[in-house]
CSV table of C-alpha atoms and ligand atoms in Angstrom, one decimal:
chain,number,residue,atom,x,y,z
A,25,UNK,CA,0.0,0.0,0.0
A,26,UNK,CA,3.0,2.2,-0.6
A,27,UNK,CA,1.5,5.5,-1.3
A,28,UNK,CA,2.1,8.7,0.6
A,29,UNK,CA,-0.7,9.7,3.0
A,30,UNK,CA,1.1,12.6,4.6
A,31,UNK,CA,-1.8,14.9,3.9
A,32,UNK,CA,-4.2,12.6,5.6
A,33,UNK,CA,-5.9,15.4,7.5
A,34,UNK,CA,-7.3,16.7,4.2
A,35,UNK,CA,-9.0,13.5,3.3
A,36,UNK,CA,-12.7,13.5,3.8
A,37,UNK,CA,-14.2,10.4,5.5
A,38,UNK,CA,-16.2,8.3,3.0
A,39,UNK,CA,-19.6,8.8,4.7
A,40,UNK,CA,-19.1,12.6,4.9
A,41,UNK,CA,-18.1,12.8,1.3
A,42,UNK,CA,-21.1,10.8,0.2
A,43,UNK,CA,-23.5,12.8,2.3
A,44,UNK,CA,-22.0,16.0,0.8
A,45,UNK,CA,-22.4,14.7,-2.7
A,46,UNK,CA,-26.0,13.6,-2.2
A,47,UNK,CA,-26.7,17.0,-0.8
A,48,UNK,CA,-25.5,18.6,-4.0
A,49,UNK,CA,-27.9,16.6,-6.3
A,50,UNK,CA,-30.5,18.5,-8.2
A,51,UNK,CA,-32.8,15.7,-9.5
A,52,UNK,CA,-34.1,16.1,-13.1
A,53,UNK,CA,-37.7,17.1,-13.3
A,54,UNK,CA,-38.6,16.6,-17.0
A,55,UNK,CA,-40.7,13.6,-17.6
A,56,UNK,CA,-42.6,11.9,-20.4
A,57,UNK,CA,-45.2,9.3,-20.9
A,58,UNK,CA,-44.1,5.9,-22.1
A,59,UNK,CA,-45.9,2.6,-22.9
A,60,UNK,CA,-45.4,-0.1,-20.3
A,61,UNK,CA,-43.1,-2.1,-22.4
A,62,UNK,CA,-40.8,0.9,-22.9
A,63,UNK,CA,-40.7,1.7,-19.2
A,64,UNK,CA,-38.4,-1.0,-17.8
A,65,UNK,CA,-35.6,0.5,-15.7
A,66,UNK,CA,-37.0,4.1,-15.8
A,67,UNK,CA,-37.8,6.1,-12.7
A,68,UNK,CA,-41.5,6.6,-12.1
A,69,UNK,CA,-42.4,10.4,-12.1
A,70,UNK,CA,-46.0,10.2,-10.9
A,71,UNK,CA,-47.7,7.6,-8.6
A,72,UNK,CA,-50.1,5.1,-10.1
A,73,UNK,CA,-53.5,4.7,-8.6
A,74,UNK,CA,-55.9,1.9,-9.4
A,75,UNK,CA,-59.3,2.7,-10.9
A,76,UNK,CA,-60.4,-0.9,-10.3
A,77,UNK,CA,-60.5,-3.7,-7.7
A,78,UNK,CA,-58.2,-6.6,-8.4
A,79,UNK,CA,-59.5,-9.2,-8.7
A,80,UNK,CA,-62.7,-7.4,-9.9
A,81,UNK,CA,-65.0,-10.1,-8.4
A,82,UNK,CA,-64.8,-13.2,-6.2
A,83,UNK,CA,-63.3,-16.0,-8.2
A,84,UNK,CA,-62.3,-19.6,-7.9
A,85,UNK,CA,-58.7,-20.4,-6.9
A,86,UNK,CA,-59.1,-24.0,-8.0
A,87,UNK,CA,-60.7,-26.3,-10.6
A,88,UNK,CA,-63.7,-27.9,-8.9
A,89,UNK,CA,-67.3,-27.2,-7.9
A,90,UNK,CA,-68.8,-24.1,-6.5
A,91,UNK,CA,-71.3,-24.9,-3.7
A,92,UNK,CA,-73.3,-23.4,-0.9
A,93,UNK,CA,-72.2,-24.7,2.5
A,94,UNK,CA,-75.8,-25.1,3.7
A,95,UNK,CA,-76.1,-28.0,1.2
A,96,UNK,CA,-73.2,-29.8,2.7
A,97,UNK,CA,-74.3,-30.8,6.1
A,98,UNK,CA,-73.6,-34.5,5.9
A,99,UNK,CA,-70.4,-36.4,4.9
A,100,UNK,CA,-71.1,-37.4,1.3
A,101,UNK,CA,-73.5,-35.1,-0.5
A,102,UNK,CA,-74.8,-35.5,-3.9
A,103,UNK,CA,-75.6,-32.2,-5.9
A,104,UNK,CA,-76.9,-31.7,-9.4
A,105,UNK,CA,-74.3,-29.9,-11.5
A,106,UNK,CA,-76.6,-27.1,-12.9
A,107,UNK,CA,-74.1,-24.9,-14.6
A,108,UNK,CA,-70.5,-24.8,-16.0
A,109,UNK,CA,-68.4,-21.7,-15.5
A,110,UNK,CA,-65.0,-21.5,-17.3
A,111,UNK,CA,-62.7,-18.5,-16.8
A,112,UNK,CA,-63.9,-15.7,-19.1
A,113,UNK,CA,-67.7,-16.5,-18.6
A,114,UNK,CA,-70.2,-15.6,-15.9
A,115,UNK,CA,-72.5,-18.0,-14.1
A,116,UNK,CA,-76.0,-17.6,-12.7
A,117,UNK,CA,-77.5,-17.7,-9.2
A,118,UNK,CA,-76.6,-21.0,-7.6
A,119,UNK,CA,-79.9,-22.7,-6.8
A,120,UNK,CA,-80.1,-24.6,-3.5
A,121,UNK,CA,-79.2,-28.2,-3.9
A,122,UNK,CA,-77.0,-27.6,-7.0
A,123,UNK,CA,-73.3,-27.2,-7.7
A,124,UNK,CA,-71.6,-25.3,-10.4
A,125,UNK,CA,-68.7,-26.9,-12.3
A,126,UNK,CA,-66.0,-24.1,-12.0
A,127,UNK,CA,-62.5,-23.5,-13.2
A,128,UNK,CA,-59.5,-21.5,-11.8
A,129,UNK,CA,-60.1,-17.8,-12.4
A,130,UNK,CA,-63.8,-18.0,-13.1
A,131,UNK,CA,-66.2,-15.8,-11.2
A,132,UNK,CA,-67.9,-17.5,-8.3
A,133,UNK,CA,-71.6,-17.5,-8.9
A,134,UNK,CA,-74.0,-15.6,-6.7
A,135,UNK,CA,-75.1,-17.7,-3.6
A,136,UNK,CA,-72.0,-19.9,-3.7
A,137,UNK,CA,-69.7,-19.6,-0.6
A,138,UNK,CA,-67.1,-22.2,-1.2
A,139,UNK,CA,-65.3,-24.1,-4.0
A,140,UNK,CA,-64.5,-27.8,-3.5
A,141,UNK,CA,-61.5,-29.0,-5.4
A,142,UNK,CA,-62.3,-31.7,-7.9
A,143,UNK,CA,-59.8,-34.2,-6.3
A,144,UNK,CA,-62.3,-34.7,-3.5
A,145,UNK,CA,-65.4,-35.0,-5.8
A,146,UNK,CA,-66.7,-37.9,-7.9
A,147,UNK,CA,-68.8,-37.2,-11.0
A,148,UNK,CA,-71.8,-39.5,-11.4
A,149,UNK,CA,-73.7,-38.6,-14.5
A,150,UNK,CA,-75.4,-35.2,-14.0
A,151,UNK,CA,-74.4,-35.2,-10.4
A,152,UNK,CA,-71.3,-34.6,-8.3
A,153,UNK,CA,-70.6,-36.5,-5.1
A,154,UNK,CA,-68.8,-34.2,-2.6
A,155,UNK,CA,-66.7,-36.3,-0.3
A,156,UNK,CA,-65.1,-33.6,1.9
A,157,UNK,CA,-67.0,-30.5,3.1
A,158,UNK,CA,-65.1,-27.3,2.6
A,159,UNK,CA,-64.9,-24.4,5.0
A,160,UNK,CA,-66.9,-21.4,4.2
A,161,UNK,CA,-64.9,-19.3,1.8
A,162,UNK,CA,-62.6,-22.2,0.8
A,163,UNK,CA,-60.8,-21.7,-2.5
A,164,UNK,CA,-62.4,-18.3,-3.2
A,165,UNK,CA,-60.3,-15.3,-4.0
A,166,UNK,CA,-62.2,-12.3,-2.8
A,167,UNK,CA,-62.8,-9.2,-4.9
A,168,UNK,CA,-60.2,-6.5,-4.2
A,169,UNK,CA,-58.0,-8.8,-2.1
A,170,UNK,CA,-55.0,-7.8,-4.1
A,171,UNK,CA,-55.8,-4.2,-4.9
A,172,UNK,CA,-58.7,-1.9,-3.9
A,173,UNK,CA,-60.0,0.8,-6.2
A,174,UNK,CA,-58.4,4.1,-5.4
A,175,UNK,CA,-55.3,2.5,-3.9
A,176,UNK,CA,-51.9,3.9,-4.7
A,177,UNK,CA,-50.1,0.9,-6.1
A,178,UNK,CA,-46.8,2.4,-7.3
A,179,UNK,CA,-45.0,5.3,-5.6
A,180,UNK,CA,-43.3,8.0,-7.6
A,181,UNK,CA,-39.5,7.7,-7.4
A,182,UNK,CA,-39.2,3.9,-7.8
A,183,UNK,CA,-37.1,2.3,-10.5
A,184,UNK,CA,-39.5,0.3,-12.6
A,185,UNK,CA,-38.7,-3.4,-12.6
A,186,UNK,CA,-40.6,-6.2,-14.3
A,187,UNK,CA,-43.0,-6.7,-11.3
A,188,UNK,CA,-43.9,-3.0,-11.3
A,189,UNK,CA,-44.9,-3.1,-15.0
A,190,UNK,CA,-46.9,-6.3,-14.3
A,191,UNK,CA,-48.8,-4.6,-11.4
A,192,UNK,CA,-49.6,-1.5,-13.5
A,193,UNK,CA,-50.9,-3.8,-16.2
A,194,UNK,CA,-53.0,-5.7,-13.7
A,195,UNK,CA,-55.1,-2.5,-13.1
A,196,UNK,CA,-55.3,-1.8,-16.8
A,197,UNK,CA,-52.8,1.0,-16.9
A,198,UNK,CA,-51.0,1.1,-20.3
A,199,UNK,CA,-48.7,4.1,-20.0
A,200,UNK,CA,-46.5,5.5,-17.2
A,201,UNK,CA,-45.0,8.9,-16.5
A,202,UNK,CA,-41.3,8.5,-16.2
A,203,UNK,CA,-38.4,10.9,-15.8
A,204,UNK,CA,-36.4,11.5,-18.9
A,205,UNK,CA,-33.1,9.7,-19.3
A,206,UNK,CA,-30.0,11.3,-17.7
A,207,UNK,CA,-27.4,12.4,-20.2
A,208,UNK,CA,-23.9,11.7,-19.0
A,209,UNK,CA,-20.8,12.8,-20.9
A,210,UNK,CA,-17.7,10.8,-20.4
A,211,UNK,CA,-14.0,11.0,-21.4
A,212,UNK,CA,-10.8,9.3,-20.5
A,213,UNK,CA,-7.7,11.4,-20.1
A,214,UNK,CA,-4.3,9.9,-20.7
A,215,UNK,CA,-1.6,10.2,-23.4
A,216,UNK,CA,-0.8,6.6,-22.9
A,217,UNK,CA,-4.2,5.4,-23.9
A,218,UNK,CA,-5.2,3.6,-27.1
A,219,UNK,CA,-8.4,1.9,-28.1
A,220,UNK,CA,-8.8,-1.9,-28.0
A,221,UNK,CA,-8.3,-3.3,-31.4
A,222,UNK,CA,-5.4,-0.9,-32.2
A,223,UNK,CA,-1.7,-1.9,-31.9
A,224,UNK,CA,0.1,-1.0,-28.7
A,225,UNK,CA,3.3,1.0,-29.1
A,226,UNK,CA,5.9,1.5,-26.5
A,227,UNK,CA,4.5,3.2,-23.4
A,228,UNK,CA,0.9,2.7,-24.3
A,229,UNK,CA,-1.9,0.8,-22.6
A,230,UNK,CA,-5.4,0.0,-23.7
A,231,UNK,CA,-8.2,2.3,-22.6
A,232,UNK,CA,-10.2,0.0,-20.4
A,233,UNK,CA,-11.9,2.7,-18.2
A,234,UNK,CA,-14.0,3.9,-21.1
A,235,UNK,CA,-15.8,0.6,-21.2
A,236,UNK,CA,-16.1,0.0,-17.5
A,237,UNK,CA,-17.5,3.5,-17.2
A,238,UNK,CA,-20.0,3.4,-20.1
A,239,UNK,CA,-21.0,-0.1,-19.2
A,240,UNK,CA,-21.9,1.0,-15.6
A,241,UNK,CA,-23.7,4.0,-17.0
A,242,UNK,CA,-25.7,2.0,-19.5
A,243,UNK,CA,-26.7,-0.4,-16.8
A,244,UNK,CA,-28.1,2.5,-14.9
A,245,UNK,CA,-30.2,3.5,-17.9
A,246,UNK,CA,-28.2,6.7,-18.7
A,247,UNK,CA,-27.7,8.1,-22.2
A,248,UNK,CA,-23.9,8.1,-22.6
A,249,UNK,CA,-22.2,10.9,-24.6
A,250,UNK,CA,-18.8,9.4,-25.4
A,251,UNK,CA,-16.0,12.0,-25.9
A,252,UNK,CA,-13.3,9.3,-26.0
A,253,UNK,CA,-9.6,9.9,-25.1
A,254,UNK,CA,-8.4,13.3,-24.2
A,255,UNK,CA,-4.7,14.2,-24.2
A,256,UNK,CA,-3.0,15.3,-21.1
A,257,UNK,CA,-2.9,19.0,-21.6
A,258,UNK,CA,-4.6,21.8,-19.7
A,259,UNK,CA,-6.2,23.1,-23.0
A,260,UNK,CA,-7.5,19.7,-24.2
A,261,UNK,CA,-8.9,19.0,-20.7
A,262,UNK,CA,-10.7,22.4,-20.6
A,263,UNK,CA,-12.0,21.9,-24.1
A,264,UNK,CA,-13.4,18.4,-23.3
A,265,UNK,CA,-14.9,19.6,-20.0
A,266,UNK,CA,-16.7,22.5,-21.7
A,267,UNK,CA,-18.0,20.4,-24.6
A,268,UNK,CA,-19.2,17.7,-22.1
A,269,UNK,CA,-20.9,20.2,-19.8
A,270,UNK,CA,-22.8,21.8,-22.7
A,271,UNK,CA,-24.3,18.5,-23.8
A,272,UNK,CA,-24.9,16.6,-20.6
A,273,UNK,CA,-26.6,16.7,-17.2
A,274,UNK,CA,-23.5,15.3,-15.6
A,275,UNK,CA,-19.8,15.0,-16.7
A,276,UNK,CA,-17.7,12.0,-15.6
A,277,UNK,CA,-14.1,11.7,-16.4
A,278,UNK,CA,-11.4,9.1,-15.8
A,279,UNK,CA,-7.8,9.9,-14.8
A,280,UNK,CA,-5.8,13.1,-14.4
A,281,UNK,CA,-7.2,13.9,-10.9
A,282,UNK,CA,-4.0,13.4,-8.9
A,283,UNK,CA,-1.1,15.7,-8.2
A,284,UNK,CA,1.3,15.1,-11.1
A,285,UNK,CA,2.2,17.7,-13.7
A,286,UNK,CA,0.3,15.6,-16.2
A,287,UNK,CA,-2.9,15.7,-14.1
A,288,UNK,CA,-4.9,18.6,-15.5
A,289,UNK,CA,-8.4,17.8,-14.5
A,290,UNK,CA,-8.4,19.7,-11.2
A,291,UNK,CA,-7.0,23.0,-12.5
A,292,UNK,CA,-9.2,22.8,-15.5
A,293,UNK,CA,-12.3,22.4,-13.3
A,294,UNK,CA,-11.2,25.3,-11.2
A,295,UNK,CA,-10.7,27.4,-14.3
A,296,UNK,CA,-14.1,26.6,-15.8
A,297,UNK,CA,-16.2,26.4,-12.6
A,298,UNK,CA,-15.5,25.3,-9.1
A,299,UNK,CA,-14.0,22.3,-7.4
A,300,UNK,CA,-16.1,21.4,-4.4
A,301,UNK,CA,-14.5,18.2,-3.1
A,302,UNK,CA,-11.2,16.5,-3.6
A,303,UNK,CA,-9.6,13.6,-1.8
A,304,UNK,CA,-11.5,11.1,0.2
A,305,UNK,CA,-10.2,8.7,2.9
A,306,UNK,CA,-11.0,5.8,0.6
A,307,UNK,CA,-8.8,3.1,-0.7
A,308,UNK,CA,-8.8,3.0,-3.7
A,309,UNK,CA,-10.3,6.3,-4.8
A,310,UNK,CA,-8.5,8.9,-2.8
A,311,UNK,CA,-8.2,11.6,-5.4
A,312,UNK,CA,-11.9,11.6,-6.5
A,313,UNK,CA,-12.9,15.1,-7.6
A,314,UNK,CA,-16.3,16.7,-7.6
A,315,UNK,CA,-17.2,20.2,-8.8
A,316,UNK,CA,-19.2,22.2,-11.4
A,317,UNK,CA,-18.5,23.3,-14.9
A,318,UNK,CA,-21.0,26.2,-15.0
A,319,UNK,CA,-24.1,24.6,-13.6
A,320,UNK,CA,-23.2,21.1,-14.7
A,321,UNK,CA,-22.0,18.7,-12.0
A,322,UNK,CA,-18.7,17.1,-12.7
A,323,UNK,CA,-17.1,14.0,-11.1
A,324,UNK,CA,-13.5,13.0,-11.9
A,325,UNK,CA,-12.6,9.4,-11.0
A,326,UNK,CA,-9.0,8.4,-10.5
A,327,UNK,CA,-7.5,6.7,-13.6
A,328,UNK,CA,-6.4,3.5,-11.9
A,329,UNK,CA,-9.0,1.0,-13.2
A,330,UNK,CA,-10.0,-0.4,-9.8
A,331,UNK,CA,-10.2,3.1,-8.4
A,332,UNK,CA,-12.6,4.0,-11.2
A,333,UNK,CA,-14.8,1.0,-10.6
A,334,UNK,CA,-14.9,1.6,-6.8
A,335,UNK,CA,-15.4,5.3,-6.9
A,336,UNK,CA,-18.2,4.9,-9.5
A,337,UNK,CA,-19.9,2.3,-7.4
A,338,UNK,CA,-19.6,4.2,-4.1
A,339,UNK,CA,-20.0,7.8,-5.2
A,340,UNK,CA,-21.1,8.3,-8.8
A,341,UNK,CA,-23.8,5.6,-8.7
A,342,UNK,CA,-25.8,7.0,-5.7
A,343,UNK,CA,-25.4,10.5,-7.1
A,344,UNK,CA,-26.8,9.4,-10.5
A,345,UNK,CA,-29.6,7.5,-8.9
A,346,UNK,CA,-30.7,10.6,-7.0
A,347,UNK,CA,-30.3,12.7,-10.2
A,348,UNK,CA,-32.5,10.3,-12.0
A,349,UNK,CA,-35.3,11.0,-9.5
A,350,UNK,CA,-35.0,7.9,-7.4
A,351,UNK,CA,-36.3,8.4,-3.8
A,352,UNK,CA,-35.4,6.3,-0.9
A,353,UNK,CA,-31.9,4.9,-0.1
A,354,UNK,CA,-29.4,5.1,-2.9
A,355,UNK,CA,-26.3,4.2,-1.0
A,356,UNK,CA,-25.2,0.6,-1.3
A,357,UNK,CA,-26.2,-1.5,1.7
A,358,UNK,CA,-23.5,-3.8,3.1
A,359,UNK,CA,-24.3,-7.2,4.7
A,360,UNK,CA,-22.5,-8.5,7.7
A,361,UNK,CA,-20.4,-11.5,6.9
A,362,UNK,CA,-17.3,-13.3,8.4
A,363,UNK,CA,-13.8,-12.3,7.5
A,364,UNK,CA,-11.7,-15.0,5.9
A,365,UNK,CA,-8.6,-12.9,5.9
A,366,UNK,CA,-6.3,-10.8,8.1
A,367,UNK,CA,-5.5,-7.1,8.0
A,368,UNK,CA,-3.5,-4.8,10.3
A,369,UNK,CA,-4.7,-1.5,11.8
A,370,UNK,CA,-2.3,0.9,10.0
A,371,UNK,CA,-4.4,2.1,7.1
A,372,UNK,CA,-5.9,5.5,7.7
A,373,UNK,CA,-8.2,5.1,4.7
A,374,UNK,CA,-11.3,3.0,4.5
A,375,UNK,CA,-10.6,0.2,2.1
A,376,UNK,CA,-13.0,-1.4,-0.3
A,377,UNK,CA,-11.2,-4.6,-1.0
A,378,UNK,CA,-12.3,-6.9,-3.8
A,379,UNK,CA,-13.8,-9.9,-2.1
A,380,UNK,CA,-15.4,-13.1,-2.9
A,381,UNK,CA,-18.2,-14.3,-0.6
A,382,UNK,CA,-18.6,-18.1,-0.3
A,383,UNK,CA,-20.2,-20.5,2.1
A,384,UNK,CA,-17.9,-22.4,4.3
A,385,UNK,CA,-18.4,-26.0,5.5
A,386,UNK,CA,-20.8,-24.8,8.3
A,387,UNK,CA,-22.9,-22.9,5.8
A,388,UNK,CA,-21.5,-19.5,7.0
A,389,UNK,CA,-20.9,-16.6,4.6
A,390,UNK,CA,-17.2,-16.0,4.6
A,391,UNK,CA,-15.4,-13.4,2.5
A,392,UNK,CA,-11.9,-13.9,1.0
A,393,UNK,CA,-9.9,-11.1,-0.5
A,394,UNK,CA,-8.1,-11.1,-3.9
A,395,UNK,CA,-4.4,-11.4,-3.0
A,396,UNK,CA,-3.2,-8.4,-5.0
A,397,UNK,CA,-5.0,-5.3,-3.6
A,398,UNK,CA,-3.4,-2.8,-6.0
A,399,UNK,CA,-5.7,-0.3,-7.6
A,400,UNK,CA,-4.2,-1.2,-11.0
A,401,UNK,CA,-5.3,-4.9,-10.9
A,402,UNK,CA,-8.6,-5.0,-12.7
A,403,UNK,CA,-8.7,-8.8,-12.6
A,404,UNK,CA,-9.5,-8.5,-8.9
A,405,UNK,CA,-12.8,-6.8,-9.8
A,406,UNK,CA,-13.7,-9.6,-12.1
A,407,UNK,CA,-12.7,-12.3,-9.6
A,408,UNK,CA,-14.7,-10.8,-6.8
A,409,UNK,CA,-18.4,-10.8,-6.2
A,410,UNK,CA,-18.4,-7.8,-3.9
A,411,UNK,CA,-16.5,-5.2,-1.9
A,412,UNK,CA,-15.3,-5.9,1.6
A,413,UNK,CA,-15.5,-2.7,3.7
A,414,UNK,CA,-12.4,-2.5,5.9
A,415,UNK,CA,-12.7,0.5,8.3
A,416,UNK,CA,-9.7,2.8,8.8
A,417,UNK,CA,-7.2,2.1,11.6
A,418,UNK,CA,-8.9,-1.2,12.4
A,419,UNK,CA,-7.3,-4.7,12.6
A,420,UNK,CA,-9.3,-7.6,11.2
A,421,UNK,CA,-8.6,-11.3,12.1
A,422,UNK,CA,-10.1,-14.3,10.4
A,423,UNK,CA,-13.5,-15.0,12.0
A,424,UNK,CA,-14.2,-11.3,12.8
A,425,UNK,CA,-17.4,-9.7,11.5
A,426,UNK,CA,-17.0,-7.6,8.4
A,427,UNK,CA,-19.2,-5.6,6.1
A,428,UNK,CA,-19.5,-6.7,2.5
A,429,UNK,CA,-21.3,-4.9,-0.4
A,430,UNK,CA,-22.4,-7.6,-2.9
A,431,UNK,CA,-22.1,-6.7,-6.5
A,432,UNK,CA,-25.9,-7.0,-6.9
A,433,UNK,CA,-26.2,-3.9,-4.6
A,434,UNK,CA,-24.0,-2.0,-7.1
A,435,UNK,CA,-25.2,-3.4,-10.4
A,436,UNK,CA,-28.9,-2.9,-10.5
B,508,LIG,N1,2.6,11.8,-5.8
B,508,LIG,C1,1.4,11.2,-5.7
B,508,LIG,N2,1.1,10.4,-6.7
B,508,LIG,C2,-0.1,9.8,-6.8
B,508,LIG,C3,-1.0,10.0,-5.7
B,508,LIG,C4,-0.7,10.9,-4.6
B,508,LIG,O1,-1.4,11.1,-3.7
B,508,LIG,N3,0.6,11.5,-4.7
B,508,LIG,N4,-2.2,9.3,-5.7
B,508,LIG,C5,-2.2,8.0,-6.4
B,508,LIG,C6,-3.5,7.5,-6.4
B,508,LIG,S1,-4.1,6.9,-4.9
B,508,LIG,C7,-4.2,7.4,-7.5
B,508,LIG,S2,-5.7,6.6,-7.5
B,508,LIG,C8,-3.7,7.8,-8.8
B,508,LIG,C9,-4.8,8.6,-9.5
B,508,LIG,O2,-4.3,9.0,-10.7
B,508,LIG,P1,-5.0,10.0,-11.8
B,508,LIG,O3,-6.4,10.1,-11.5
B,508,LIG,O4,-4.2,11.2,-11.9
B,508,LIG,O5,-4.9,9.1,-13.1
B,508,LIG,P2,-3.7,8.9,-14.1
B,508,LIG,O6,-2.5,9.4,-13.5
B,508,LIG,O7,-4.2,9.5,-15.3
B,508,LIG,O8,-3.7,7.4,-14.2
B,508,LIG,C10,-3.5,6.5,-13.1
B,508,LIG,C11,-3.2,5.1,-13.6
B,508,LIG,O9,-4.3,4.6,-14.3
B,508,LIG,C12,-4.1,4.3,-15.7
B,508,LIG,N5,-5.2,4.7,-16.5
B,508,LIG,C13,-5.6,6.0,-16.7
B,508,LIG,N6,-6.6,6.0,-17.5
B,508,LIG,C14,-6.9,4.8,-17.9
B,508,LIG,C15,-7.8,4.2,-18.8
B,508,LIG,N7,-8.7,5.0,-19.4
B,508,LIG,N8,-7.8,2.9,-18.9
B,508,LIG,C16,-6.9,2.1,-18.3
B,508,LIG,N9,-6.0,2.6,-17.4
B,508,LIG,C17,-6.0,3.9,-17.2
B,508,LIG,C18,-2.8,5.1,-16.0
B,508,LIG,O10,-2.1,4.6,-17.1
B,508,LIG,C19,-2.1,5.1,-14.7
B,508,LIG,O11,-1.4,3.8,-14.5
B,508,LIG,O12,-2.6,8.6,-8.7
B,508,LIG,C20,-1.6,8.1,-7.8
B,508,LIG,N10,-0.5,9.0,-7.8
B,509,MOO,O1,-5.5,4.3,-3.8
B,509,MOO,MO1,-5.8,5.3,-5.3
B,509,MOO,O2,-6.8,6.1,-4.3
B,509,MOO,O3,-5.2,3.9,-6.0
B,509,MOO,O4,-7.4,4.9,-6.0
B,510,MG,MG1,-2.1,11.0,-12.5
């Protein structure tokens, strides 16, 4: 972990930095109406109320016979089957002494108060022999037991998943009001970068961050404005930042946020707008920068590929979710697991170590760490299935409790 933390006092604790960032968010307000099958992954802008009861009427939960319990006072009762009610049709008043053949999802006829499943019935010509008496209400799904007319079924500010679309459809709603897509402009600074598919010359590496970044943004449903590779000069950085800020709701950049003479992002942001936050007590991700280009928020992730992944997940993602109009908790929620590793108490930064959660022989969830914790080793991110949260100045021994953020908290 051989980097120099002599300016530790200037590092903002992770929780403070995140609280500050979320406080800065101005959520987008523009919304549009979309058909249900175009709405997956969008954030709902207005609540959905039901105009109907679901189910709209009492209906049978099983295939069998609708009866009136007054007719079933002895053990084996014989009833005339006076009507047949498949789903999609409507029966008539159930006359005393009769049964109705009924199928799952069909309306229960008036005067019936139970449905007997066909497995405990015997058909005998025009009659049915009921061998087990049902309780009143047995196998009947009551009108409105799922949703009542006037009920608010979906709250504004939720991210629409498949089940939400299904629920809206179940009350007959065909369109939803959703916030417009967030436009995020991205660029990667670095004279050493070339695009995959090209030949590497001496001193060059492939631009991987562009793909990690745009992949994570696409997964969040953002419209990505890709500005590509930007050379390591103050002018080119200013130019990229201004172009990006003109076109987008948010600008995200990779690299050039540290202290070297080749790191131009910070001075460029200061020239064009304001730098509001720089340096967080996070490992990796220390030099994360946040500010404004004019009115447009800007976040600069460190160029190290793991730092980019971690800072996006911890800071940019919650910021974006809030900008998209999501209400409720946007910060990733860790789960408590057991450490399957050791760490000393020297690190002043909170580390987000790439970890793999597995069940041990006793069925306990134990997290192991990737052996190389360098912020340049992107394989660690692919090997892992989450991030172990290692608090600053805290020793951890195998068997100790430890917080773990599973990838599914970061990737939905
Ligand atoms: N004297 C100091 N040096 C550094 C410090 C420090 O405090 N004092 N902090 C270190 C830490 S921590 C980090 S993190 C990095 C952050 O660096 P930058 O944000 O300035 O990023 P670069 O210098 O441009 O690149 C760092 C590293 O990442 C590679 N990189 C950059 N972009 C890409 C890309 N698009 N795809 C793949 N790899 C990329 C780049 O080649 C470098 O190896 O600064 C430390 N230095
Ligand atoms: O430790 Mo840096 O902060 O490698 O991302
Ligand atoms: Mg640098």
